[in-house]
Amino acid sequence: MNRALVLALALSLLVASCSGDEGEAQGQQGDPPATSTGELDEFGIFADARQQIPAEGVLPFDVIATLYADEAWKRRFVRIPEGKAITYANEGSWEWPDGSIIAKTFSFPLDMRDPSLGERLVETRLLIKEEGKWTARTYVWNEEQTTTERLRVGGIVPLTYVDAQGTTRSLDYRVPNENQCVLCHSTNNVLEPLGPVTKMLARDYDYGDGRGPVDQIDHWASLGILKGEIPEKQARPSLVNPFGDAPLEDRARSYLDVNCSHCHRPGGAASATNLLLLAKLTNPHDYGVCRTPVATGPASGGLHYDIVPGKPDESILVHRMSSTAPEIKMPQIANQTVDQAGLALIREWIEKMPAKSCGGDGS
Amino acid sequence: MRYGTWLVIAALAAWGVGCSSDSEDRPPPNEGAGGQGGDGGSGGDGGGGDETPDGCTVLVAPSDDDHATIQGALLDTESGDVVCFAEGRYELKDELSLTVSNVTLRGLEGAVLDFTNQESGGNGILITGNDTVVEGLRIENPKGNGIRATKVDGITVREVEVEWTWGPKATNGGYGIYPVESTRVLVENCFVSGASDTGIYVGQSNKIIVRNNEATNNVAGIEIENSTDADVYGNHLYGNTSGVLIFNLPHLAVKDGKRAKIRNNLIEDNNLDNFAPEGNIVAIVPPGTGILVMASDHNEIHDNEIKNHDSLGIAFINWGMTLEEDPGDEGFDWYPEGNYTHDNVIENSGGNPRGQAAMIAALTKLEELPNLFWDGVVDEGKDNSDGSLTNCFNANGDATFLNLEIKSTDLEPNTCTHPSLPEIEL
């Protein structure tokens, strides 16, 4: 029998059974609201998901340094169950109550020079805590921007947008599969949040309540959703904006922290390398200076050290950040493009380190 | 009709996730293939008895989106499942990943995962679930590693082939089979060819068996790195740059690997040019090396047949021989100590020293290197009054020997024995 025909038959059978299921479900629940965006609505995150307007009791938040994701813009929201609270920690993950949901929507403005021209929502990712464990879900927006569908296996969304320089970009945006969430969001293979942690939330947010921008952690504490021993603002660990006006060293280390340390830390997916890119570490060898790679394979580019001070072009870190080849590129998954701004920052940082030979066969 | 039911199942597995998202919806694994798509697939009953093969709880087959089909099945899988891959070639542009524990991935005869056009991911298959079995699959041309298992307790890779089909190239992935930071590791009856680092590499792990495998055209056939309690036997390693490496490297979270038992292997004709990219530690390995131990202690190397190597038969070196930067890692022990090498047969070895072995030969003004080599550097700070740190050699036929440090070929000071290591039980 013709294989393609069999497949087509199988798919048509499936589509029939799917729509049947949906009809049944809708029959039980009554007509969906006019603004329905599919199963995503069930989590109570959005009052209007298309406009990304949070539901009552859902808190938007922002982080001080963002993981590069092919220039996507991100919106973040958190929902804590009524009467429950997160337990604060200076370092690492906070303790979240069951029923917590963290949402992040990725979008591309049609024209980054003028966001008022509209935007293309691409995916909304959820982290949901149930029975002491986090699980991940990914909802992809249709091209018409009317609804979403859960996409567990990942996929490619072709996009066109105008970047901040006015250049039209075409991008095969890659939605990770739900297993890949664990690659970044994990300690010892256990899923956990990355964004809402102390070092990342250390910035002000304007809640539109007339107070102007206020500290997010203070605000969460004042709402009673964040409890525990919360030190004064100055005593909390904090990254800096990699593209702000902090000293170069701090900006570069913050960039590496937010873009790399989810894997490159003890217990992270890349802990086997023991290249540790947490900003708080103080031994330069730990974060790559004159450090020989362990299992870099074809990704070394013939170079000997992760960072050669003063010599970005001899540094494996720069080589891997500059690549989009799967066996070379860092970070390993998701992005299809090089973060040019981040690369320039890391190049400048290495360039301005006092030049030093690493010895051995290297430089 | 041969493909009939399988294709239906594959298509349902791939698409079912789009309409019914809760894994609770699916029937228990022992109710057979089809998952939540069982309703739609029931037509297969009339198709002439195409059932899911015995022992399989899920069956995938080639489709027009192989990644979605397989990854969908791996996302839906539950503890106890046996996910079978029907015969055929699966074209994969993205890494596959398995996070669920106690799952078997089983390739049926002729199942090939082809990663030649891979666009994303650093591995062919990435495993983070415990007690995983991967068996019977052939993996071709992954851009990075073939199968990687990270931080798992229990990983078996059996009768798996990983091959870069165009042969040795510096741009090939680093490792064919790559368990790391794991415990209870079993790799058996596998074949790996073309890895730009190591065919079967076990790193920072404990309790390891690597047996009855075949590796060729790799820089190293097998490497045990920063790992403890490995049993490596019955392997046939040929046509690589080197046969077996037992390395300890500095600056890793897991240090002080020891007690690898390397026995009853056939290691021959490993004289391939070293094609590892510069910057990888294996790039220093001399072409024509049988077994090389660096900085690792209390290993036992016995009853191996090691023949036809240009540079080294069995060699022991300290970390300083790599000429890498002084690691400055206080917890790192540079020296290979307390190793026991006995009852090996070494033939036709060292006649054409290459790479760093050529430098050693030049240094010692030797035209040939001996069968057994030790750089002879000892850690003066340690107490070896009971001899437990001595590298012992015993009953290796008429194998020749060199202690480089004191430029001595006299084996007498190192003719001794240590207790034999027990076999590993997982």
Tab-separated table of N, CA and C in Angstrom, chain B residues 10-67:
chain	number	residue	atom	x	y	z
B	10	ALA	N	2.148	5.601	14.260
B	10	ALA	CA	3.132	6.676	14.253
B	10	ALA	C	2.455	8.018	14.091
B	11	ALA	N	1.522	8.068	13.168
B	11	ALA	CA	0.855	9.335	12.910
B	11	ALA	C	0.041	9.768	14.126
B	12	LEU	N	-0.607	8.826	14.753
B	12	LEU	CA	-1.407	9.168	15.928
B	12	LEU	C	-0.524	9.611	17.074
B	13	ALA	N	0.584	8.953	17.215
B	13	ALA	CA	1.492	9.344	18.299
B	13	ALA	C	1.959	10.760	18.088
B	14	ALA	N	2.227	11.114	16.831
B	14	ALA	CA	2.739	12.451	16.550
B	14	ALA	C	1.660	13.508	16.714
B	15	TRP	N	0.445	13.170	16.294
B	15	TRP	CA	-0.600	14.187	16.272
B	15	TRP	C	-1.457	14.173	17.516
B	16	GLY	N	-1.486	13.069	18.187
B	16	GLY	CA	-2.366	12.965	19.344
B	16	GLY	C	-2.074	14.048	20.368
B	17	VAL	N	-0.823	14.437	20.453
B	17	VAL	CA	-0.468	15.424	21.457
B	17	VAL	C	-1.148	16.756	21.196
B	18	GLY	N	-1.508	16.997	19.968
B	18	GLY	CA	-2.124	18.277	19.648
B	18	GLY	C	-3.557	18.388	20.132
B	19	CYS	N	-4.227	17.268	20.295
B	19	CYS	CA	-5.640	17.391	20.656
B	19	CYS	C	-5.913	16.948	22.084
B	20	SER	N	-5.163	16.060	22.584
B	20	SER	CA	-5.425	15.601	23.940
B	20	SER	C	-4.122	15.676	24.709
B	21	SER	N	-4.035	16.596	25.628
B	21	SER	CA	-2.730	16.940	26.145
B	21	SER	C	-2.366	16.234	27.448
B	22	ASP	N	-3.338	15.736	28.133
B	22	ASP	CA	-3.006	15.174	29.440
B	22	ASP	C	-2.526	13.737	29.312
B	23	SER	N	-1.370	13.492	29.888
B	23	SER	CA	-0.829	12.145	29.752
B	23	SER	C	-1.702	11.141	30.503
B	24	GLU	N	-2.518	11.638	31.440
B	24	GLU	CA	-3.385	10.705	32.173
B	24	GLU	C	-4.406	10.071	31.236
B	25	ASP	N	-4.616	10.739	30.087
B	25	ASP	CA	-5.611	10.211	29.160
B	25	ASP	C	-5.204	8.894	28.539
B	26	ARG	N	-3.911	8.648	28.534
B	26	ARG	CA	-3.496	7.473	27.773
B	26	ARG	C	-3.689	6.213	28.603
B	27	PRO	N	-3.918	5.099	27.923
B	27	PRO	CA	-4.148	3.845	28.639
B	27	PRO	C	-2.849	3.352	29.265
B	28	PRO	N	-2.949	2.446	30.193
B	28	PRO	CA	-1.726	1.878	30.759
B	28	PRO	C	-0.878	1.276	29.647
B	29	PRO	N	0.421	1.294	29.825
B	29	PRO	CA	1.309	0.867	28.758
B	29	PRO	C	1.014	-0.560	28.270
B	30	ASN	N	0.588	-1.428	29.140
B	30	ASN	CA	0.435	-2.816	28.723
B	30	ASN	C	-0.826	-3.055	27.905
B	31	GLU	N	-1.592	-1.991	27.664
B	31	GLU	CA	-2.747	-2.150	26.781
B	31	GLU	C	-2.384	-1.967	25.321
B	32	GLY	N	-1.117	-1.844	25.077
B	32	GLY	CA	-0.681	-1.876	23.683
B	32	GLY	C	-0.423	-0.506	23.110
B	33	ALA	N	0.002	-0.507	21.861
B	33	ALA	CA	0.436	0.708	21.197
B	33	ALA	C	-0.749	1.583	20.859
B	34	GLY	N	-0.440	2.782	20.487
B	34	GLY	CA	-1.492	3.662	20.010
B	34	GLY	C	-1.761	4.786	20.984
B	35	GLY	N	-1.442	4.610	22.222
B	35	GLY	CA	-1.627	5.670	23.189
B	35	GLY	C	-3.056	6.186	23.134
B	36	GLN	N	-3.173	7.494	23.270
B	36	GLN	CA	-4.502	8.070	23.325
B	36	GLN	C	-5.189	8.042	21.970
B	37	GLY	N	-4.420	7.703	20.959
B	37	GLY	CA	-5.029	7.644	19.635
B	37	GLY	C	-5.694	6.312	19.362
B	38	GLY	N	-5.863	5.507	20.356
B	38	GLY	CA	-6.368	4.160	20.163
B	38	GLY	C	-7.682	4.091	19.397
B	39	ASP	N	-8.555	5.073	19.643
B	39	ASP	CA	-9.846	5.064	18.946
B	39	ASP	C	-9.646	5.124	17.439
B	40	GLY	N	-8.845	6.086	17.048
B	40	GLY	CA	-8.645	6.295	15.620
B	40	GLY	C	-7.911	5.143	14.979
B	41	GLY	N	-7.131	4.427	15.759
B	41	GLY	CA	-6.299	3.396	15.165
B	41	GLY	C	-6.961	2.025	15.155
B	42	SER	N	-8.185	1.940	15.636
B	42	SER	CA	-8.778	0.634	15.806
B	42	SER	C	-9.014	-0.063	14.472
B	43	GLY	N	-9.056	0.731	13.399
B	43	GLY	CA	-9.236	0.151	12.088
B	43	GLY	C	-8.133	-0.829	11.727
B	44	GLY	N	-7.034	-0.725	12.414
B	44	GLY	CA	-5.905	-1.590	12.112
B	44	GLY	C	-6.189	-3.052	12.408
B	45	ASP	N	-7.183	-3.295	13.224
B	45	ASP	CA	-7.491	-4.679	13.576
B	45	ASP	C	-7.826	-5.521	12.350
B	46	GLY	N	-8.434	-4.861	11.382
B	46	GLY	CA	-8.805	-5.587	10.188
B	46	GLY	C	-7.687	-5.702	9.174
B	47	GLY	N	-6.515	-5.245	9.558
B	47	GLY	CA	-5.453	-5.138	8.567
B	47	GLY	C	-4.580	-6.355	8.452
B	48	GLY	N	-5.010	-7.483	8.915
B	48	GLY	CA	-4.229	-8.686	8.683
B	48	GLY	C	-3.274	-8.998	9.817
B	49	GLY	N	-3.593	-8.572	11.024
B	49	GLY	CA	-2.829	-9.010	12.179
B	49	GLY	C	-1.522	-8.281	12.391
B	50	ASP	N	-1.398	-7.060	11.860
B	50	ASP	CA	-0.210	-6.263	12.167
B	50	ASP	C	-0.320	-5.742	13.587
B	51	GLU	N	0.318	-6.419	14.506
B	51	GLU	CA	0.226	-6.020	15.902
B	51	GLU	C	1.546	-5.414	16.313
B	52	THR	N	1.506	-4.713	17.422
B	52	THR	CA	2.754	-4.254	17.988
B	52	THR	C	3.593	-5.481	18.343
B	53	PRO	N	4.849	-5.486	17.937
B	53	PRO	CA	5.663	-6.679	18.195
B	53	PRO	C	5.726	-7.009	19.682
B	54	ASP	N	5.931	-8.256	19.953
B	54	ASP	CA	6.035	-8.711	21.335
B	54	ASP	C	7.054	-7.878	22.101
B	55	GLY	N	6.713	-7.546	23.295
B	55	GLY	CA	7.650	-6.834	24.151
B	55	GLY	C	7.634	-5.334	23.961
B	56	CYS	N	6.967	-4.849	22.945
B	56	CYS	CA	6.901	-3.404	22.707
B	56	CYS	C	5.597	-2.862	23.275
B	57	THR	N	5.649	-1.755	23.991
B	57	THR	CA	4.414	-1.117	24.431
B	57	THR	C	4.051	0.051	23.521
B	58	VAL	N	5.012	0.600	22.847
B	58	VAL	CA	4.786	1.693	21.904
B	58	VAL	C	5.605	1.381	20.667
B	59	LEU	N	5.040	1.646	19.498
B	59	LEU	CA	5.792	1.418	18.272
B	59	LEU	C	5.783	2.691	17.440
B	60	VAL	N	6.949	3.144	17.057
B	60	VAL	CA	7.017	4.267	16.122
B	60	VAL	C	7.560	3.752	14.799
B	61	ALA	N	7.213	4.458	13.746
B	61	ALA	CA	7.664	4.069	12.407
B	61	ALA	C	7.993	5.332	11.636
B	62	PRO	N	8.768	5.211	10.581
B	62	PRO	CA	9.101	6.406	9.790
B	62	PRO	C	7.847	7.125	9.322
B	63	SER	N	7.892	8.451	9.343
B	63	SER	CA	6.729	9.258	8.966
B	63	SER	C	7.247	10.478	8.227
B	64	ASP	N	6.364	11.399	7.916
B	64	ASP	CA	6.848	12.607	7.235
B	64	ASP	C	7.414	13.621	8.223
B	65	ASP	N	7.304	13.373	9.497
B	65	ASP	CA	7.989	14.204	10.485
B	65	ASP	C	8.510	13.281	11.578
B	66	ASP	N	9.683	12.729	11.326
B	66	ASP	CA	10.209	11.706	12.236
B	66	ASP	C	10.499	12.262	13.625
B	67	HIS	N	10.954	13.500	13.663
B	67	HIS	CA	11.237	14.057	14.986
B	67	HIS	C	9.970	14.171	15.817
